[in-house]
mmCIF file of C-alpha atoms and ligand atoms in Angstrom:
data_model
loop_
_atom_site.group_PDB
_atom_site.id
_atom_site.type_symbol
_atom_site.label_atom_id
_atom_site.label_comp_id
_atom_site.label_asym_id
_atom_site.label_seq_id
_atom_site.Cartn_x
_atom_site.Cartn_y
_atom_site.Cartn_z
ATOM 1 C CA MET A 1 85.302 -7.977 41.205
ATOM 2 C CA THR A 2 87.910 -5.333 40.487
ATOM 3 C CA HIS A 3 91.468 -6.253 41.319
ATOM 4 C CA LEU A 4 94.010 -3.889 42.768
ATOM 5 C CA ASN A 5 97.299 -3.676 41.015
ATOM 6 C CA TYR A 6 99.289 -3.460 44.217
ATOM 7 C CA GLU A 7 102.796 -4.653 43.507
ATOM 8 C CA THR A 8 102.575 -6.826 46.602
ATOM 9 C CA ARG A 9 99.505 -8.738 45.442
ATOM 10 C CA MET A 10 100.058 -12.486 45.590
ATOM 11 C CA PRO A 11 99.904 -14.178 42.175
ATOM 12 C CA LEU A 12 97.170 -16.579 43.269
ATOM 13 C CA GLY A 13 94.816 -18.092 40.718
ATOM 14 C CA GLN A 14 91.440 -16.526 41.502
ATOM 15 C CA ALA A 15 89.788 -18.563 38.743
ATOM 16 C CA VAL A 16 91.050 -21.786 40.281
ATOM 17 C CA ILE A 17 89.726 -20.815 43.722
ATOM 18 C CA ASP A 18 86.375 -19.830 42.196
ATOM 19 C CA GLN A 19 86.195 -23.213 40.465
ATOM 20 C CA PHE A 20 86.402 -25.104 43.739
ATOM 21 C CA LEU A 21 84.419 -22.756 45.951
ATOM 22 C CA GLY A 22 81.781 -22.746 43.188
ATOM 23 C CA LEU A 23 81.259 -26.512 43.337
ATOM 24 C CA ARG A 24 77.841 -27.575 44.571
ATOM 25 C CA PRO A 25 78.031 -27.698 48.375
ATOM 26 C CA HIS A 26 77.667 -30.999 50.190
ATOM 27 C CA PRO A 27 73.985 -31.437 51.163
ATOM 28 C CA THR A 28 74.567 -31.509 54.922
ATOM 29 C CA LYS A 29 78.238 -31.043 55.799
ATOM 30 C CA ILE A 30 79.416 -27.529 56.670
ATOM 31 C CA GLN A 31 82.696 -25.808 57.508
ATOM 32 C CA ALA A 32 82.835 -23.864 60.766
ATOM 33 C CA THR A 33 85.727 -21.431 61.234
ATOM 34 C CA TYR A 34 86.364 -20.859 64.951
ATOM 35 C CA VAL A 35 87.772 -17.357 65.570
ATOM 36 C CA TRP A 36 89.458 -16.203 68.775
ATOM 37 C CA ILE A 37 91.620 -13.403 70.201
ATOM 38 C CA ASP A 38 95.218 -14.485 70.829
ATOM 39 C CA GLY A 39 97.589 -13.648 73.692
ATOM 40 C CA THR A 40 98.391 -10.186 72.329
ATOM 41 C CA GLY A 41 94.794 -9.200 73.089
ATOM 42 C CA GLU A 42 94.954 -7.587 69.680
ATOM 43 C CA ASN A 43 95.409 -10.181 66.938
ATOM 44 C CA LEU A 44 92.988 -12.834 65.785
ATOM 45 C CA ARG A 45 93.487 -16.522 65.016
ATOM 46 C CA SER A 46 91.184 -19.032 63.360
ATOM 47 C CA LYS A 47 90.925 -22.671 62.447
ATOM 48 C CA THR A 48 88.309 -24.572 60.556
ATOM 49 C CA ARG A 49 86.539 -27.892 61.018
ATOM 50 C CA THR A 50 83.751 -29.868 59.408
ATOM 51 C CA PHE A 51 80.383 -30.703 60.960
ATOM 52 C CA ASP A 52 78.191 -33.440 59.504
ATOM 53 C CA ARG A 53 75.261 -31.085 59.788
ATOM 54 C CA LEU A 54 74.587 -27.474 60.707
ATOM 55 C CA PRO A 55 74.266 -26.983 64.492
ATOM 56 C CA LYS A 56 70.877 -25.411 65.297
ATOM 57 C CA LYS A 57 71.876 -23.040 68.090
ATOM 58 C CA ILE A 58 75.090 -21.703 69.546
ATOM 59 C CA GLU A 59 74.995 -24.192 72.444
ATOM 60 C CA ASP A 60 75.119 -27.013 69.886
ATOM 61 C CA TYR A 61 78.558 -25.938 68.602
ATOM 62 C CA PRO A 62 81.046 -28.153 70.406
ATOM 63 C CA ILE A 63 83.761 -26.780 72.633
ATOM 64 C CA TRP A 64 87.082 -27.223 70.803
ATOM 65 C CA ASN A 65 90.710 -26.743 71.767
ATOM 66 C CA TYR A 66 93.975 -25.303 70.488
ATOM 67 C CA ASP A 67 97.636 -25.019 71.358
ATOM 68 C CA GLY A 68 97.852 -22.028 73.673
ATOM 69 C CA SER A 69 101.671 -22.120 73.657
ATOM 70 C CA SER A 70 101.645 -21.063 69.984
ATOM 71 C CA THR A 71 99.364 -18.092 70.605
ATOM 72 C CA GLY A 72 101.000 -16.589 73.698
ATOM 73 C CA GLN A 73 98.285 -17.970 75.963
ATOM 74 C CA ALA A 74 100.044 -20.872 77.699
ATOM 75 C CA LYS A 75 103.415 -22.346 78.569
ATOM 76 C CA GLY A 76 104.797 -25.349 76.650
ATOM 77 C CA ARG A 77 103.641 -27.940 79.160
ATOM 78 C CA ASP A 78 99.917 -27.824 79.888
ATOM 79 C CA SER A 79 99.291 -25.877 76.692
ATOM 80 C CA ASP A 80 95.756 -26.914 75.726
ATOM 81 C CA ARG A 81 93.191 -24.139 75.823
ATOM 82 C CA TYR A 82 89.444 -24.413 75.173
ATOM 83 C CA LEU A 83 87.414 -22.557 72.569
ATOM 84 C CA ARG A 84 83.827 -21.956 73.589
ATOM 85 C CA PRO A 85 81.543 -20.708 70.793
ATOM 86 C CA VAL A 86 79.617 -17.571 71.761
ATOM 87 C CA ALA A 87 78.156 -16.414 68.413
ATOM 88 C CA ALA A 88 77.885 -17.921 64.910
ATOM 89 C CA TYR A 89 77.585 -15.893 61.711
ATOM 90 C CA PRO A 90 77.183 -16.794 58.001
ATOM 91 C CA ASP A 91 80.690 -17.037 56.496
ATOM 92 C CA PRO A 92 81.096 -14.449 53.696
ATOM 93 C CA PHE A 93 84.237 -16.152 52.362
ATOM 94 C CA LEU A 94 82.888 -19.680 51.974
ATOM 95 C CA GLY A 95 79.227 -18.701 51.555
ATOM 96 C CA GLY A 96 76.456 -21.323 51.696
ATOM 97 C CA ALA A 97 75.578 -22.608 55.159
ATOM 98 C CA ASN A 98 79.176 -22.286 56.378
ATOM 99 C CA LYS A 99 79.820 -20.315 59.574
ATOM 100 C CA LEU A 100 82.257 -17.979 61.264
ATOM 101 C CA VAL A 101 82.136 -18.787 64.977
ATOM 102 C CA MET A 102 83.322 -16.213 67.527
ATOM 103 C CA CYS A 103 84.780 -17.983 70.551
ATOM 104 C CA ASP A 104 85.755 -17.300 74.139
ATOM 105 C CA THR A 105 89.077 -18.783 75.190
ATOM 106 C CA LEU A 106 88.987 -20.727 78.454
ATOM 107 C CA ASP A 107 91.778 -22.100 80.588
ATOM 108 C CA HIS A 108 91.905 -25.683 81.820
ATOM 109 C CA GLU A 109 89.454 -24.871 84.610
ATOM 110 C CA MET A 110 86.931 -23.646 82.011
ATOM 111 C CA GLN A 111 86.575 -20.285 83.738
ATOM 112 C CA PRO A 112 83.525 -18.640 82.164
ATOM 113 C CA THR A 113 83.719 -14.951 81.292
ATOM 114 C CA VAL A 114 81.164 -12.518 82.674
ATOM 115 C CA ARG A 115 78.662 -11.571 79.994
ATOM 116 C CA GLU A 116 77.051 -8.171 80.428
ATOM 117 C CA THR A 117 73.765 -7.238 78.664
ATOM 118 C CA ARG A 118 71.323 -4.283 78.755
ATOM 119 C CA PRO A 119 72.718 -0.979 77.313
ATOM 120 C CA TRP A 120 73.270 -0.119 73.651
ATOM 121 C CA PHE A 121 76.664 0.440 72.095
ATOM 122 C CA GLY A 122 77.952 1.520 68.694
ATOM 123 C CA MET A 123 81.670 1.494 67.893
ATOM 124 C CA GLU A 124 83.566 3.377 65.177
ATOM 125 C CA GLN A 125 86.539 1.333 64.026
ATOM 126 C CA GLU A 126 89.273 3.431 62.406
ATOM 127 C CA TYR A 127 92.114 1.661 60.609
ATOM 128 C CA LEU A 128 94.945 2.224 58.155
ATOM 129 C CA ILE A 129 95.487 0.129 55.026
ATOM 130 C CA VAL A 130 99.186 -0.693 54.645
ATOM 131 C CA ASP A 131 101.337 -2.926 52.475
ATOM 132 C CA ARG A 132 103.351 -5.830 53.886
ATOM 133 C CA ASP A 133 106.180 -3.431 54.768
ATOM 134 C CA GLU A 134 103.742 -1.354 56.845
ATOM 135 C CA HIS A 135 103.817 1.455 54.299
ATOM 136 C CA PRO A 136 100.412 3.171 54.118
ATOM 137 C CA LEU A 137 98.447 2.688 50.916
ATOM 138 C CA GLY A 138 98.601 5.699 48.606
ATOM 139 C CA TRP A 139 101.670 7.199 50.309
ATOM 140 C CA PRO A 140 104.717 7.896 48.121
ATOM 141 C CA LYS A 141 107.610 5.488 48.771
ATOM 142 C CA HIS A 142 109.781 8.455 49.738
ATOM 143 C CA GLY A 143 108.572 11.555 51.521
ATOM 144 C CA PHE A 144 104.994 12.271 52.498
ATOM 145 C CA PRO A 145 101.618 12.788 50.856
ATOM 146 C CA ALA A 146 100.018 16.238 50.626
ATOM 147 C CA PRO A 147 98.907 17.418 54.111
ATOM 148 C CA GLN A 148 95.626 16.432 55.780
ATOM 149 C CA GLY A 149 92.458 18.161 54.709
ATOM 150 C CA LYS A 150 91.324 16.577 51.484
ATOM 151 C CA TYR A 151 91.131 12.908 52.547
ATOM 152 C CA TYR A 152 88.182 12.777 55.004
ATOM 153 C CA CYS A 153 85.094 11.393 53.198
ATOM 154 C CA SER A 154 87.007 11.968 49.976
ATOM 155 C CA VAL A 155 86.260 10.860 46.436
ATOM 156 C CA GLY A 156 88.922 10.530 43.739
ATOM 157 C CA ALA A 157 91.932 8.410 42.828
ATOM 158 C CA ASP A 158 94.408 11.017 44.146
ATOM 159 C CA ARG A 159 92.922 10.991 47.663
ATOM 160 C CA ALA A 160 90.866 7.846 48.395
ATOM 161 C CA PHE A 161 93.101 4.782 48.600
ATOM 162 C CA GLY A 162 91.765 1.240 49.009
ATOM 163 C CA ARG A 163 88.020 1.646 48.590
ATOM 164 C CA GLU A 164 87.951 -1.881 47.115
ATOM 165 C CA VAL A 165 88.804 -3.233 50.571
ATOM 166 C CA VAL A 166 86.171 -1.046 52.240
ATOM 167 C CA GLU A 167 83.342 -2.001 49.877
ATOM 168 C CA THR A 168 84.174 -5.707 49.953
ATOM 169 C CA HIS A 169 84.313 -5.654 53.753
ATOM 170 C CA TYR A 170 80.967 -3.793 53.946
ATOM 171 C CA ARG A 171 79.236 -6.390 51.755
ATOM 172 C CA ALA A 172 80.852 -9.266 53.610
ATOM 173 C CA CYS A 173 79.632 -7.853 56.955
ATOM 174 C CA LEU A 174 76.115 -7.438 55.561
ATOM 175 C CA HIS A 175 76.169 -11.027 54.308
ATOM 176 C CA THR A 176 77.193 -12.085 57.787
ATOM 177 C CA GLY A 177 74.235 -10.252 59.323
ATOM 178 C CA LEU A 178 76.381 -7.893 61.386
ATOM 179 C CA ASN A 179 74.891 -4.542 62.425
ATOM 180 C CA ILE A 180 77.300 -2.602 60.227
ATOM 181 C CA PHE A 181 76.127 1.021 60.480
ATOM 182 C CA GLY A 182 78.280 2.588 57.755
ATOM 183 C CA THR A 183 81.729 3.484 56.448
ATOM 184 C CA ASN A 184 83.734 6.593 55.562
ATOM 185 C CA ALA A 185 87.200 7.617 54.408
ATOM 186 C CA GLU A 186 89.187 9.167 57.264
ATOM 187 C CA VAL A 187 91.489 12.148 57.792
ATOM 188 C CA THR A 188 94.845 10.452 57.134
ATOM 189 C CA PRO A 189 95.415 9.143 53.576
ATOM 190 C CA GLY A 190 94.861 5.353 53.445
ATOM 191 C CA GLN A 191 92.800 5.544 56.650
ATOM 192 C CA TRP A 192 89.158 4.419 56.776
ATOM 193 C CA GLU A 193 86.416 3.787 59.298
ATOM 194 C CA PHE A 194 83.474 1.471 59.656
ATOM 195 C CA GLN A 195 80.915 1.500 62.426
ATOM 196 C CA ILE A 196 79.201 -1.445 64.082
ATOM 197 C CA GLY A 197 76.035 -0.851 66.064
ATOM 198 C CA THR A 198 73.828 -0.462 67.704
ATOM 199 C CA CYS A 199 74.393 -3.659 69.662
ATOM 200 C CA GLU A 200 73.159 -4.691 73.078
ATOM 201 C CA GLY A 201 75.793 -5.339 75.714
ATOM 202 C CA ILE A 202 78.198 -8.192 75.050
ATOM 203 C CA ASP A 203 77.041 -8.559 71.434
ATOM 204 C CA MET A 204 79.030 -5.365 70.711
ATOM 205 C CA GLY A 205 82.298 -7.157 71.432
ATOM 206 C CA ASP A 206 81.309 -10.299 69.515
ATOM 207 C CA GLN A 207 80.342 -8.292 66.441
ATOM 208 C CA LEU A 208 83.320 -5.926 66.406
ATOM 209 C CA TRP A 209 85.813 -8.773 66.739
ATOM 210 C CA ILE A 210 84.180 -10.755 63.915
ATOM 211 C CA SER A 211 84.072 -7.648 61.707
ATOM 212 C CA ARG A 212 87.816 -7.124 62.347
ATOM 213 C CA TYR A 213 88.442 -10.755 61.406
ATOM 214 C CA ILE A 214 86.553 -10.243 58.133
ATOM 215 C CA LEU A 215 88.511 -7.027 57.466
ATOM 216 C CA HIS A 216 91.894 -8.760 57.901
ATOM 217 C CA ARG A 217 90.737 -11.614 55.631
ATOM 218 C CA VAL A 218 89.442 -9.259 52.918
ATOM 219 C CA ALA A 219 92.680 -7.250 52.993
ATOM 220 C CA GLU A 220 94.649 -10.493 52.767
ATOM 221 C CA GLN A 221 92.796 -11.343 49.560
ATOM 222 C CA PHE A 222 93.851 -7.994 48.075
ATOM 223 C CA GLY A 223 97.467 -8.526 49.193
ATOM 224 C CA VAL A 224 97.405 -5.664 51.697
ATOM 225 C CA CYS A 225 97.246 -5.443 55.506
ATOM 226 C CA VAL A 226 95.182 -3.580 58.052
ATOM 227 C CA SER A 227 96.916 -1.715 60.872
ATOM 228 C CA LEU A 228 94.941 -1.049 64.052
ATOM 229 C CA ASP A 229 97.923 0.734 65.622
ATOM 230 C CA PRO A 230 96.499 4.021 66.972
ATOM 231 C CA LYS A 231 99.536 5.947 65.719
ATOM 232 C CA PRO A 232 101.761 4.013 63.290
ATOM 233 C CA LYS A 233 105.341 5.277 63.163
ATOM 234 C CA VAL A 234 105.059 6.865 59.695
ATOM 235 C CA THR A 235 102.107 8.927 60.951
ATOM 236 C CA MET A 236 103.863 10.406 63.988
ATOM 237 C CA GLY A 237 104.070 13.818 62.299
ATOM 238 C CA ASP A 238 101.049 15.960 61.574
ATOM 239 C CA TRP A 239 98.585 13.125 60.954
ATOM 240 C CA ASN A 240 95.481 12.006 62.824
ATOM 241 C CA GLY A 241 95.817 8.755 64.754
ATOM 242 C CA ALA A 242 93.181 6.037 64.892
ATOM 243 C CA GLY A 243 90.549 5.538 67.553
ATOM 244 C CA CYS A 244 87.573 3.371 68.262
ATOM 245 C CA HIS A 245 84.971 5.864 69.490
ATOM 246 C CA THR A 246 82.396 4.062 71.571
ATOM 247 C CA ASN A 247 78.839 5.355 71.629
ATOM 248 C CA PHE A 248 76.622 4.451 74.555
ATOM 249 C CA SER A 249 73.018 4.825 75.661
ATOM 250 C CA THR A 250 70.502 3.462 78.121
ATOM 251 C CA ALA A 251 66.735 3.389 77.652
ATOM 252 C CA GLU A 252 66.575 6.397 79.979
ATOM 253 C CA MET A 253 69.017 8.376 77.805
ATOM 254 C CA ARG A 254 67.029 7.606 74.654
ATOM 255 C CA ALA A 255 63.701 8.681 76.179
ATOM 256 C CA PRO A 256 62.453 12.315 76.018
ATOM 257 C CA GLY A 257 64.558 14.501 78.333
ATOM 258 C CA GLY A 258 67.262 11.826 78.381
ATOM 259 C CA ILE A 259 69.954 14.522 78.196
ATOM 260 C CA LYS A 260 69.729 14.677 82.006
ATOM 261 C CA ALA A 261 70.796 11.041 82.300
ATOM 262 C CA ILE A 262 73.527 11.653 79.715
ATOM 263 C CA GLU A 263 74.945 14.573 81.692
ATOM 264 C CA ALA A 264 74.646 12.614 84.944
ATOM 265 C CA ALA A 265 76.786 9.857 83.397
ATOM 266 C CA MET A 266 79.756 12.252 83.136
ATOM 267 C CA GLU A 267 80.413 12.043 86.852
ATOM 268 C CA GLY A 268 80.953 8.276 86.737
ATOM 269 C CA LEU A 269 83.054 8.520 83.582
ATOM 270 C CA LYS A 270 85.215 11.181 85.196
ATOM 271 C CA ARG A 271 85.655 9.104 88.357
ATOM 272 C CA THR A 272 86.966 6.071 86.411
ATOM 273 C CA HIS A 273 89.076 8.039 83.907
ATOM 274 C CA LEU A 274 92.511 6.723 84.932
ATOM 275 C CA GLU A 275 91.225 3.167 85.381
ATOM 276 C CA ALA A 276 89.538 3.323 81.977
ATOM 277 C CA MET A 277 92.657 4.603 80.226
ATOM 278 C CA LYS A 278 94.442 1.424 81.377
ATOM 279 C CA VAL A 279 92.018 -0.854 79.493
ATOM 280 C CA TYR A 280 91.312 1.364 76.460
ATOM 281 C CA ASP A 281 94.278 -0.105 74.583
ATOM 282 C CA PRO A 282 95.941 -3.531 74.894
ATOM 283 C CA HIS A 283 99.151 -2.091 76.376
ATOM 284 C CA GLY A 284 97.827 -0.615 79.607
ATOM 285 C CA GLY A 285 97.444 2.904 78.207
ATOM 286 C CA GLU A 286 100.806 3.214 76.454
ATOM 287 C CA ASP A 287 99.376 3.109 72.921
ATOM 288 C CA ASN A 288 96.970 5.898 73.759
ATOM 289 C CA LEU A 289 99.789 8.101 75.093
ATOM 290 C CA ARG A 290 101.037 8.311 71.494
ATOM 291 C CA ARG A 291 97.573 9.169 70.208
ATOM 292 C CA LEU A 292 95.750 11.236 72.858
ATOM 293 C CA THR A 293 97.993 14.275 72.735
ATOM 294 C CA GLY A 294 95.285 16.924 72.779
ATOM 295 C CA ARG A 295 96.014 17.590 69.098
ATOM 296 C CA HIS A 296 94.551 16.017 65.947
ATOM 297 C CA GLU A 297 90.934 15.928 67.195
ATOM 298 C CA THR A 298 91.830 14.234 70.495
ATOM 299 C CA SER A 299 91.745 15.044 74.203
ATOM 300 C CA SER A 300 94.849 14.596 76.331
ATOM 301 C CA ALA A 301 95.294 11.204 77.980
ATOM 302 C CA ASP A 302 95.669 12.442 81.556
ATOM 303 C CA GLN A 303 92.675 14.771 81.697
ATOM 304 C CA PHE A 304 88.965 14.020 81.618
ATOM 305 C CA SER A 305 86.744 16.448 79.726
ATOM 306 C CA TRP A 306 83.347 16.501 78.055
ATOM 307 C CA GLY A 307 81.449 18.830 75.788
ATOM 308 C CA VAL A 308 78.784 19.255 73.136
ATOM 309 C CA ALA A 309 79.978 18.756 69.529
ATOM 310 C CA ASN A 310 83.592 19.059 70.757
ATOM 311 C CA ARG A 311 86.002 16.544 69.208
ATOM 312 C CA GLY A 312 88.802 17.661 71.511
ATOM 313 C CA CYS A 313 87.064 16.159 74.565
ATOM 314 C CA SER A 314 87.223 12.725 76.206
ATOM 315 C CA ILE A 315 83.438 12.474 75.889
ATOM 316 C CA ARG A 316 81.388 14.214 73.214
ATOM 317 C CA ILE A 317 77.649 14.779 73.228
ATOM 318 C CA PRO A 318 76.763 14.945 69.522
ATOM 319 C CA ARG A 319 75.125 18.235 68.491
ATOM 320 C CA GLN A 320 71.978 16.469 67.354
ATOM 321 C CA VAL A 321 71.650 14.781 70.768
ATOM 322 C CA ALA A 322 71.959 18.138 72.544
ATOM 323 C CA ALA A 323 69.341 19.621 70.190
ATOM 324 C CA GLU A 324 66.875 16.746 70.666
ATOM 325 C CA LYS A 325 67.662 16.548 74.412
ATOM 326 C CA LYS A 326 67.955 12.756 74.206
ATOM 327 C CA GLY A 327 70.076 10.070 72.605
ATOM 328 C CA TYR A 328 73.594 8.912 73.442
ATOM 329 C CA LEU A 329 77.123 9.935 74.350
ATOM 330 C CA GLU A 330 80.412 9.219 72.568
ATOM 331 C CA ASP A 331 83.527 8.072 74.437
ATOM 332 C CA ARG A 332 86.388 9.181 72.165
ATOM 333 C CA ARG A 333 89.182 7.700 74.284
ATOM 334 C CA PRO A 334 89.315 4.013 73.224
ATOM 335 C CA SER A 335 92.205 3.235 70.905
ATOM 336 C CA SER A 336 91.684 1.637 67.475
ATOM 337 C CA ASN A 337 93.246 -1.588 68.791
ATOM 338 C CA CYS A 338 91.140 -1.718 71.954
ATOM 339 C CA ASP A 339 89.349 -4.815 73.168
ATOM 340 C CA PRO A 340 85.645 -3.964 72.773
ATOM 341 C CA TYR A 341 84.698 -6.429 75.517
ATOM 342 C CA GLN A 342 86.807 -4.485 78.006
ATOM 343 C CA VAL A 343 85.776 -1.044 76.760
ATOM 344 C CA THR A 344 82.043 -1.751 76.879
ATOM 345 C CA ALA A 345 82.347 -3.394 80.300
ATOM 346 C CA MET A 346 84.272 -0.369 81.595
ATOM 347 C CA ILE A 347 81.725 2.136 80.278
ATOM 348 C CA ALA A 348 78.798 0.150 81.643
ATOM 349 C CA GLN A 349 80.528 -0.147 84.999
ATOM 350 C CA SER A 350 81.405 3.586 85.110
ATOM 351 C CA ILE A 351 77.869 4.707 84.342
ATOM 352 C CA LEU A 352 75.580 2.025 85.708
ATOM 353 C CA LEU A 353 77.348 1.242 88.972
ATOM 354 C CA LEU A 354 77.548 4.832 90.233
HETATM 355 P P1 ADP B 1 80.714 10.316 64.341
HETATM 356 O O1 ADP B 1 79.880 11.518 64.068
HETATM 357 O O2 ADP B 1 81.289 10.336 65.731
HETATM 358 O O3 ADP B 1 81.767 10.070 63.301
HETATM 359 P P2 ADP B 1 79.450 7.897 63.268
HETATM 360 O O4 ADP B 1 78.371 8.279 62.338
HETATM 361 O O5 ADP B 1 80.734 7.443 62.688
HETATM 362 O O6 ADP B 1 79.666 9.086 64.358
HETATM 363 O O7 ADP B 1 78.964 6.702 64.214
HETATM 364 C C1 ADP B 1 77.819 6.798 65.008
HETATM 365 C C2 ADP B 1 77.787 5.602 65.926
HETATM 366 O O8 ADP B 1 76.835 5.830 66.959
HETATM 367 C C3 ADP B 1 77.381 4.283 65.258
HETATM 368 O O9 ADP B 1 78.264 3.267 65.644
HETATM 369 C C4 ADP B 1 75.977 4.016 65.817
HETATM 370 O O10 ADP B 1 75.729 2.628 65.933
HETATM 371 C C5 ADP B 1 76.078 4.656 67.191
HETATM 372 N N1 ADP B 1 74.797 5.021 67.782
HETATM 373 C C6 ADP B 1 73.766 5.681 67.209
HETATM 374 N N2 ADP B 1 72.733 5.825 68.079
HETATM 375 C C7 ADP B 1 73.135 5.236 69.251
HETATM 376 C C8 ADP B 1 72.528 5.037 70.537
HETATM 377 N N3 ADP B 1 71.308 5.505 70.804
HETATM 378 N N4 ADP B 1 73.225 4.382 71.471
HETATM 379 C C9 ADP B 1 74.461 3.926 71.223
HETATM 380 N N5 ADP B 1 75.076 4.075 70.052
HETATM 381 C C10 ADP B 1 74.435 4.715 69.063
HETATM 382 MN MN1 MN B 2 82.718 8.273 62.851
HETATM 383 MN MN1 MN B 3 86.339 8.779 62.696
HETATM 384 MN MN1 MN B 4 83.177 9.528 66.392
#
């Protein structure tokens, strides 16, 4: 593995870690890392435990608990919260039979969350690689990099910053069996994207959250951080923000002539626009006000619009979809730090419950 020479990289002994992780695994015992979303609705937490043997199906993973008062999810008294496993994936960090386990968090009454299935989703996760002082990777310490234009899908040491993180994350997601669709360098220097999909219904949220967890862990190993802020302060000037475009289709939309169903969906999406904007970022729409300005390949936050091949619209019908008269639509409004469970539920509700 290549190592980055970031000045912030922790002087940890990789060879020592390799020595221990390389030991022959125990014949039956495994480590399961339970992952959940904390009270910010944005950040992830995890803790790990041993099982004497590998659970066969997700229902066999025991419900666990954690201290909700330390994660912004409970008051000091009565602080226990439950973790209910919803999906288990091979762990790309520990390898072997070890698992990453995406969990729902439940209050003391064990309120189950509604789990939606049926339609297909694909989400494009944009993010910025930054150092521990939130300074974007590849940016000069003083002043700004050369203007946007040469960074999108770029190749070369003067314009593509942090590919090591991207490639490692891609492989780790593949190992984990996630439906990772692809990756590309983005418009702002240090900014990248990966896509997850297609996924059916609730699986979209499970997979995107686990892929974010893996991304934060990979970055941690390289001594850098990942910002999902849709418009970090240093990028407030003439730089693209970060979104999480959400692609959607039903069987009807994918069938010949499906463009009719795609166009019909616009009415529902328009009707719920203001409601949707409130759940498309974790701060009730405030994050997106900084990003959806109508400039930098975005629509404006307060107006619904749609169009073919138009990246300045709320909803875009990709050119290829218009040409083939079937396929899917792209909701460009969700912020990079959105909760995919809420976004997919909102889209399904807007379109399917007309
Ligand atoms: P863009 O041109 O907007 O940058 P990308 O190539 O980054 O698009 O991402 C395309 C996304 O569309 C992927 O996440 C993929 O899973 C998703 N997608 C493709 N076909 C469908 C479909 N029929 N329904 C839903 N999502 C789809
Ligand atoms: Mn994309
Ligand atoms: Mn993009
Ligand atoms: Mn897109």
